[in-house]
Amino acid sequence: MRGSPQTIYISGPITGVVEARHRFKETEMWLSYQGHTPLNPMEIEDPVETLENEELWAYYMKEALTLLFTADGIYMLEGWEDSRGAKLEFLVATELNIPVHFAHEDHKYV
């Protein structure tokens, strides 16, 4: 991803992915190195109240979409197609004409 600095939201599979936090952090650091401002949804604060399953997922997705709405672009990590949340983020981004970038198109390790 080259070009002028942008605010880029990172999207990819999280639930059930052991190395998710590490992948998102590596991507965050790489985007920063490229001159961009990354928005990492893995850094969303946990809810104050105890939520279960679908409520917890909905909480994180609402927070994540709030971040996405402020972004100039979205960066899709490999495996995003298998993630319910990432597919929703992709749909929202495409419907709102937020440019979509894919990790597999970059000369990068994510």
mmCIF file of C-alpha atoms in Angstrom:
data_model
loop_
_atom_site.group_PDB
_atom_site.id
_atom_site.type_symbol
_atom_site.label_atom_id
_atom_site.label_comp_id
_atom_site.label_asym_id
_atom_site.label_seq_id
_atom_site.Cartn_x
_atom_site.Cartn_y
_atom_site.Cartn_z
ATOM 1 C CA MET A 1 0.000 0.000 0.000
ATOM 2 C CA ARG A 2 1.688 3.112 -1.171
ATOM 3 C CA GLY A 3 0.573 6.689 -1.535
ATOM 4 C CA SER A 4 -0.176 9.577 0.742
ATOM 5 C CA PRO A 5 -0.701 8.862 4.457
ATOM 6 C CA GLN A 6 -4.175 7.666 5.330
ATOM 7 C CA THR A 7 -6.106 6.415 8.313
ATOM 8 C CA ILE A 8 -6.509 2.686 7.681
ATOM 9 C CA TYR A 9 -8.832 0.320 9.551
ATOM 10 C CA ILE A 10 -7.494 -3.238 9.948
ATOM 11 C CA SER A 11 -9.994 -6.038 9.349
ATOM 12 C CA GLY A 12 -9.613 -9.785 9.610
ATOM 13 C CA PRO A 13 -10.574 -12.902 11.501
ATOM 14 C CA ILE A 14 -10.400 -12.584 15.294
ATOM 15 C CA THR A 15 -12.805 -15.041 16.949
ATOM 16 C CA GLY A 16 -11.129 -18.390 17.469
ATOM 17 C CA VAL A 17 -7.840 -17.300 15.851
ATOM 18 C CA VAL A 18 -5.012 -17.853 18.325
ATOM 19 C CA GLU A 19 -2.527 -15.551 16.600
ATOM 20 C CA ALA A 20 -5.078 -12.801 15.825
ATOM 21 C CA ARG A 21 -3.699 -10.267 18.308
ATOM 22 C CA HIS A 22 -0.181 -10.799 16.961
ATOM 23 C CA ARG A 23 -1.276 -10.503 13.295
ATOM 24 C CA PHE A 24 -3.198 -7.303 13.952
ATOM 25 C CA LYS A 25 -0.287 -5.792 15.902
ATOM 26 C CA GLU A 26 2.211 -6.672 13.142
ATOM 27 C CA THR A 27 -0.094 -5.103 10.571
ATOM 28 C CA GLU A 28 -0.538 -2.019 12.742
ATOM 29 C CA MET A 29 3.233 -1.596 12.990
ATOM 30 C CA TRP A 30 3.677 -2.161 9.232
ATOM 31 C CA LEU A 31 1.000 0.398 8.337
ATOM 32 C CA SER A 32 2.627 2.900 10.705
ATOM 33 C CA TYR A 33 5.995 2.242 9.063
ATOM 34 C CA GLN A 34 4.365 2.970 5.683
ATOM 35 C CA GLY A 35 3.297 6.372 7.060
ATOM 36 C CA HIS A 36 -0.351 5.546 7.696
ATOM 37 C CA THR A 37 -2.406 5.861 10.876
ATOM 38 C CA PRO A 38 -3.727 2.374 11.663
ATOM 39 C CA LEU A 39 -6.991 1.712 13.479
ATOM 40 C CA ASN A 40 -6.683 -1.628 15.269
ATOM 41 C CA PRO A 41 -10.004 -3.092 16.483
ATOM 42 C CA MET A 42 -8.084 -5.455 18.786
ATOM 43 C CA GLU A 43 -7.529 -2.423 21.003
ATOM 44 C CA ILE A 44 -11.222 -1.796 21.623
ATOM 45 C CA GLU A 45 -11.854 -1.696 25.357
ATOM 46 C CA ASP A 46 -13.808 -4.543 26.894
ATOM 47 C CA PRO A 47 -17.414 -3.756 27.842
ATOM 48 C CA VAL A 48 -18.088 -2.555 31.369
ATOM 49 C CA GLU A 49 -20.923 -5.022 31.902
ATOM 50 C CA THR A 50 -20.808 -8.778 31.402
ATOM 51 C CA LEU A 51 -22.159 -9.769 28.012
ATOM 52 C CA GLU A 52 -22.652 -13.207 26.535
ATOM 53 C CA ASN A 53 -21.949 -14.511 23.020
ATOM 54 C CA GLU A 54 -24.090 -12.557 20.544
ATOM 55 C CA GLU A 55 -24.356 -9.495 22.783
ATOM 56 C CA LEU A 56 -20.584 -9.439 23.196
ATOM 57 C CA TRP A 57 -20.043 -9.851 19.442
ATOM 58 C CA ALA A 58 -22.535 -7.040 18.743
ATOM 59 C CA TYR A 59 -20.779 -4.773 21.252
ATOM 60 C CA TYR A 60 -17.393 -5.253 19.580
ATOM 61 C CA MET A 61 -18.853 -4.866 16.090
ATOM 62 C CA LYS A 62 -20.568 -1.578 16.982
ATOM 63 C CA GLU A 63 -17.286 -0.259 18.369
ATOM 64 C CA ALA A 64 -15.359 -1.575 15.360
ATOM 65 C CA LEU A 65 -17.752 -0.024 12.849
ATOM 66 C CA THR A 66 -17.455 3.298 14.670
ATOM 67 C CA LEU A 67 -13.697 3.117 14.011
ATOM 68 C CA LEU A 68 -14.262 2.086 10.393
ATOM 69 C CA PHE A 69 -16.485 5.120 9.787
ATOM 70 C CA THR A 70 -13.518 7.385 10.571
ATOM 71 C CA ALA A 71 -11.120 5.596 8.208
ATOM 72 C CA ASP A 72 -9.887 6.558 4.754
ATOM 73 C CA GLY A 73 -9.530 2.885 3.849
ATOM 74 C CA ILE A 74 -9.805 -0.665 5.137
ATOM 75 C CA TYR A 75 -7.032 -3.270 5.065
ATOM 76 C CA MET A 76 -8.299 -6.844 4.811
ATOM 77 C CA LEU A 77 -6.057 -9.507 6.335
ATOM 78 C CA GLU A 78 -5.894 -12.948 4.780
ATOM 79 C CA GLY A 79 -8.754 -15.169 5.874
ATOM 80 C CA TRP A 80 -11.219 -12.291 6.159
ATOM 81 C CA GLU A 81 -13.669 -14.219 3.975
ATOM 82 C CA ASP A 82 -14.134 -16.727 6.804
ATOM 83 C CA SER A 83 -14.947 -14.087 9.421
ATOM 84 C CA ARG A 84 -18.512 -12.965 10.066
ATOM 85 C CA GLY A 85 -17.323 -9.595 11.396
ATOM 86 C CA ALA A 86 -14.764 -8.955 8.654
ATOM 87 C CA LYS A 87 -17.365 -9.756 5.979
ATOM 88 C CA LEU A 88 -19.684 -7.185 7.572
ATOM 89 C CA GLU A 89 -16.866 -4.617 7.684
ATOM 90 C CA PHE A 90 -16.082 -5.331 4.008
ATOM 91 C CA LEU A 91 -19.750 -4.893 3.062
ATOM 92 C CA VAL A 92 -20.032 -1.612 4.971
ATOM 93 C CA ALA A 93 -16.779 -0.318 3.447
ATOM 94 C CA THR A 94 -17.809 -1.177 -0.111
ATOM 95 C CA GLU A 95 -21.299 0.277 0.336
ATOM 96 C CA LEU A 96 -19.827 3.521 1.704
ATOM 97 C CA ASN A 97 -17.138 3.701 -0.998
ATOM 98 C CA ILE A 98 -14.326 3.318 1.533
ATOM 99 C CA PRO A 99 -11.319 2.014 -0.440
ATOM 100 C CA VAL A 100 -10.532 -1.630 0.298
ATOM 101 C CA HIS A 101 -6.955 -2.952 0.320
ATOM 102 C CA PHE A 102 -6.037 -6.624 0.624
ATOM 103 C CA ALA A 103 -2.992 -7.985 2.454
ATOM 104 C CA HIS A 104 -2.397 -10.639 -0.203
ATOM 105 C CA GLU A 105 -1.887 -7.879 -2.787
ATOM 106 C CA ASP A 106 0.978 -6.349 -0.803
ATOM 107 C CA HIS A 107 4.543 -7.589 -0.757
ATOM 108 C CA LYS A 108 4.169 -8.392 2.887
ATOM 109 C CA TYR A 109 3.937 -11.272 5.291
ATOM 110 C CA VAL A 110 0.406 -10.838 6.693
#
